[in-house]
GROMACS .gro file of C-alpha atoms in nm:
model
  187
    1VAL     CA    1   0.382   3.212   1.968
    2LYS     CA    2   0.567   3.541   2.018
    3ARG     CA    3   0.522   3.628   1.664
    4GLN     CA    4   0.181   3.501   1.559
    5GLU     CA    5   0.025   3.380   1.877
    6GLN     CA    6  -0.033   3.040   1.728
    7GLY     CA    7   0.137   2.809   1.478
    8MET     CA    8   0.276   2.464   1.399
    9VAL     CA    9   0.605   2.334   1.532
   10ASP     CA   10   0.801   2.029   1.445
   11TYR     CA   11   1.051   1.882   1.674
   12HIS     CA   12   1.205   1.558   1.812
   13TRP     CA   13   1.055   1.426   2.137
   14THR     CA   14   1.076   1.105   2.350
   15LYS     CA   15   0.805   0.846   2.251
   16PRO     CA   16   0.743   0.540   2.455
   17GLY     CA   17   0.892   0.229   2.298
   18PHE     CA   18   1.165   0.416   2.123
   19GLN     CA   19   1.529   0.485   2.248
   20GLU     CA   20   1.578   0.792   2.026
   21PRO     CA   21   1.343   1.092   2.024
   22GLN     CA   22   1.104   1.068   1.730
   23LEU     CA   23   0.971   1.351   1.501
   24LYS     CA   24   0.667   1.513   1.629
   25VAL     CA   25   0.436   1.791   1.492
   26SER     CA   26   0.244   2.020   1.726
   27TYR     CA   27   0.000   2.300   1.698
   28VAL     CA   28   0.049   2.566   1.973
   29LYS     CA   29  -0.143   2.875   2.074
   30LEU     CA   30  -0.101   3.152   2.328
   31PHE     CA   31  -0.351   3.156   2.604
   32LYS     CA   32  -0.338   3.534   2.685
   33PRO     CA   33  -0.513   3.547   3.011
   34TYR     CA   34  -0.237   3.344   3.189
   35HIS     CA   35   0.041   3.378   2.938
   36TRP     CA   36   0.040   3.015   2.880
   37ILE     CA   37   0.128   2.837   2.562
   38VAL     CA   38  -0.119   2.560   2.498
   39GLY     CA   39  -0.053   2.287   2.232
   40THR     CA   40  -0.129   1.944   2.112
   41GLY     CA   41   0.095   1.732   1.891
   42ILE     CA   42   0.122   1.390   1.709
   43TYR     CA   43   0.431   1.197   1.617
   44VAL     CA   44   0.475   1.194   1.239
   45GLU     CA   45   0.508   0.820   1.228
   46ASP     CA   46   0.160   0.778   1.378
   47VAL     CA   47   0.000   1.002   1.106
   48LYS     CA   48   0.193   0.797   0.841
   49ALA     CA   49   0.022   0.480   0.970
   50VAL     CA   50  -0.315   0.635   0.950
   51LEU     CA   51  -0.242   0.763   0.585
   52GLN     CA   52  -0.102   0.414   0.477
   53GLN     CA   53  -0.436   0.251   0.603
   54LYS     CA   54  -0.651   0.497   0.417
   55ILE     CA   55  -0.449   0.468   0.099
   56ALA     CA   56  -0.452   0.093   0.141
   57ASP     CA   57  -0.838   0.088   0.187
   58LEU     CA   58  -0.866   0.306  -0.127
   59ILE     CA   59  -0.651   0.100  -0.360
   60THR     CA   60  -0.804  -0.219  -0.260
   61SER     CA   61  -1.166  -0.104  -0.277
   62TYR     CA   62  -1.114  -0.040  -0.655
   63ARG     CA   63  -1.249  -0.303  -0.886
   64TYR     CA   64  -1.215  -0.302  -1.259
   65ASP     CA   65  -1.314  -0.510  -1.568
   66ILE     CA   66  -1.112  -0.629  -1.853
   67GLY     CA   67  -1.344  -0.745  -2.143
   68GLU     CA   68  -1.574  -1.026  -1.996
   69ILE     CA   69  -1.352  -1.061  -1.696
   70LYS     CA   70  -1.530  -0.879  -1.403
   71ASN     CA   71  -1.430  -0.771  -1.058
   72ASN     CA   72  -1.055  -0.773  -1.077
   73TYR     CA   73  -0.882  -0.650  -0.760
   74PHE     CA   74  -0.568  -0.514  -0.614
   75PHE     CA   75  -0.331  -0.639  -0.359
   76ILE     CA   76  -0.055  -0.470  -0.150
   77LEU     CA   77   0.260  -0.630  -0.006
   78ASP     CA   78   0.522  -0.453   0.207
   79SER     CA   79   0.890  -0.478   0.115
   80ALA     CA   80   0.938  -0.790   0.334
   81GLY     CA   81   0.645  -0.985   0.174
   82VAL     CA   82   0.389  -0.919   0.438
   83THR     CA   83   0.034  -0.859   0.301
   84VAL     CA   84  -0.080  -0.513   0.369
   85ARG     CA   85  -0.418  -0.574   0.204
   86ASN     CA   86  -0.552  -0.830  -0.039
   87ALA     CA   87  -0.898  -0.754  -0.169
   88GLY     CA   88  -0.943  -1.079  -0.337
   89PHE     CA   89  -0.807  -1.301  -0.050
   90PRO     CA   90  -0.846  -1.093   0.268
   91TYR     CA   91  -0.756  -1.373   0.508
   92LEU     CA   92  -0.387  -1.299   0.386
   93ASN     CA   93  -0.402  -0.952   0.536
   94GLY     CA   94  -0.112  -0.912   0.780
   95VAL     CA   95   0.027  -1.250   0.671
   96ASP     CA   96   0.393  -1.294   0.577
   97VAL     CA   97   0.339  -1.467   0.227
   98SER     CA   98   0.716  -1.415   0.126
   99GLN     CA   99   0.773  -1.787   0.124
  100LEU     CA  100   0.453  -1.889  -0.060
  101LYS     CA  101   0.508  -2.136  -0.333
  102ASP     CA  102   0.270  -2.211  -0.623
  103ASN     CA  103   0.176  -2.555  -0.735
  104ASN     CA  104   0.488  -2.575  -0.927
  105GLY     CA  105   0.717  -2.477  -0.635
  106LYS     CA  106   0.784  -2.121  -0.755
  107LEU     CA  107   0.832  -1.866  -0.490
  108PHE     CA  108   0.623  -1.605  -0.669
  109VAL     CA  109   0.603  -1.355  -0.399
  110GLN     CA  110   0.974  -1.343  -0.385
  111GLU     CA  111   0.957  -1.278  -0.765
  112PHE     CA  112   0.700  -1.000  -0.703
  113LEU     CA  113   0.951  -0.828  -0.458
  114GLN     CA  114   1.238  -0.881  -0.691
  115VAL     CA  115   1.072  -0.744  -0.997
  116ALA     CA  116   0.905  -0.439  -0.824
  117LYS     CA  117   1.224  -0.343  -0.629
  118GLU     CA  118   1.477  -0.388  -0.919
  119SER     CA  119   1.264  -0.273  -1.208
  120GLY     CA  120   1.002  -0.050  -1.055
  121HIS     CA  121   0.740  -0.268  -1.211
  122GLY     CA  122   0.678  -0.570  -1.427
  123PHE     CA  123   0.493  -0.891  -1.477
  124VAL     CA  124   0.520  -1.227  -1.295
  125GLN     CA  125   0.345  -1.551  -1.404
  126TYR     CA  126   0.250  -1.820  -1.156
  127MET     CA  127  -0.018  -2.064  -1.043
  128TRP     CA  128  -0.287  -1.926  -0.793
  129LEU     CA  129  -0.608  -1.998  -0.648
  130LYS     CA  130  -0.920  -1.894  -0.852
  131LEU     CA  131  -1.121  -1.620  -0.681
  132GLY     CA  132  -1.427  -1.762  -0.522
  133ASN     CA  133  -1.301  -2.121  -0.544
  134ASP     CA  134  -1.020  -2.193  -0.305
  135HIS     CA  135  -0.986  -2.542  -0.454
  136GLN     CA  136  -0.924  -2.452  -0.810
  137VAL     CA  137  -0.593  -2.329  -0.930
  138GLY     CA  138  -0.511  -2.140  -1.264
  139ALA     CA  139  -0.218  -1.993  -1.435
  140LYS     CA  140  -0.218  -1.624  -1.349
  141ILE     CA  141  -0.014  -1.316  -1.450
  142SER     CA  142   0.020  -1.020  -1.218
  143TYR     CA  143   0.149  -0.682  -1.273
  144VAL     CA  144   0.346  -0.535  -0.975
  145LYS     CA  145   0.464  -0.182  -0.909
  146TRP     CA  146   0.694  -0.050  -0.647
  147PHE     CA  147   0.539   0.248  -0.440
  148GLU     CA  148   0.849   0.400  -0.281
  149PRO     CA  149   0.682   0.638  -0.032
  150PHE     CA  150   0.556   0.344   0.164
  151ASN     CA  151   0.804   0.070   0.046
  152TRP     CA  152   0.495  -0.120  -0.093
  153ILE     CA  153   0.447  -0.346  -0.398
  154ILE     CA  154   0.098  -0.283  -0.546
  155GLY     CA  155  -0.031  -0.546  -0.779
  156THR     CA  156  -0.320  -0.684  -0.969
  157GLY     CA  157  -0.355  -0.991  -1.200
  158VAL     CA  158  -0.575  -1.202  -1.427
  159TYR     CA  159  -0.593  -1.567  -1.503
  160LEU     CA  160  -0.444  -1.667  -1.841
  161ASP     CA  161  -0.735  -1.893  -1.929
  162GLU     CA  162  -0.972  -1.598  -1.910
  163ILE     CA  163  -0.775  -1.359  -2.139
  164GLY     CA  164  -0.470  -1.361  -2.386
  165ILE     CA  165  -0.135  -1.295  -2.242
  166LYS     CA  166  -0.051  -0.982  -2.442
  167GLU     CA  167  -0.387  -0.840  -2.375
  168ALA     CA  168  -0.346  -0.920  -2.013
  169GLU     CA  169  -0.007  -0.749  -2.004
  170GLN     CA  170  -0.143  -0.436  -2.173
  171GLN     CA  171  -0.457  -0.412  -1.968
  172LEU     CA  172  -0.300  -0.471  -1.637
  173LYS     CA  173  -0.029  -0.223  -1.673
  174GLN     CA  174  -0.255   0.043  -1.793
  175THR     CA  175  -0.513  -0.020  -1.525
  176ALA     CA  176  -0.258  -0.031  -1.238
  177ASP     CA  177  -0.068   0.265  -1.373
  178ARG     CA  178  -0.388   0.475  -1.392
  179GLN     CA  179  -0.510   0.368  -1.048
  180VAL     CA  180  -0.190   0.441  -0.868
  181ARG     CA  181  -0.155   0.784  -1.044
  182THR     CA  182  -0.507   0.873  -0.956
  183ILE     CA  183  -0.449   0.785  -0.590
  184ILE     CA  184  -0.119   0.971  -0.576
  185THR     CA  185  -0.268   1.288  -0.731
  186THR     CA  186  -0.596   1.292  -0.548
  187GLY     CA  187  -0.545   1.100  -0.238
   0.00000   0.00000   0.00000
């Protein structure tokens, strides 16, 4: 304030619910008539939550087609296996799905987490409910990718009876990579 009469300041400050002071960013301005410094601030973690929500909304609002297969969707998991957002099955949002098993007893979400964390990206095959028909199950392949800034696993998939496996792998990887790149560079 002494140099420019206004500006941004970052510092650590007590936040309710936390034992240690938390990072905060404030805008401050000199109020000349009274020689006061007036400011407002926000905790960085609070801004991060808003940003994460907006990015999750953007990713899961995206739909794409692979040949005749229409309206494919994205899902996002956190690093513990809790659904951040699932555009195809929104009732899973906020649900811990880390112990979900498919019809063959496969812990496929655990495999999503393992593949994404260890390799950065990859494919997982499993059995899953058909979109729009919660009673019909089909063999599915999903491409998952680790998104380190938020410790997320972003994924998308198709049913194998709707497309060939090699074509599915190629299309899923290209589509997911393109969408994540677009969001990172424009979002």
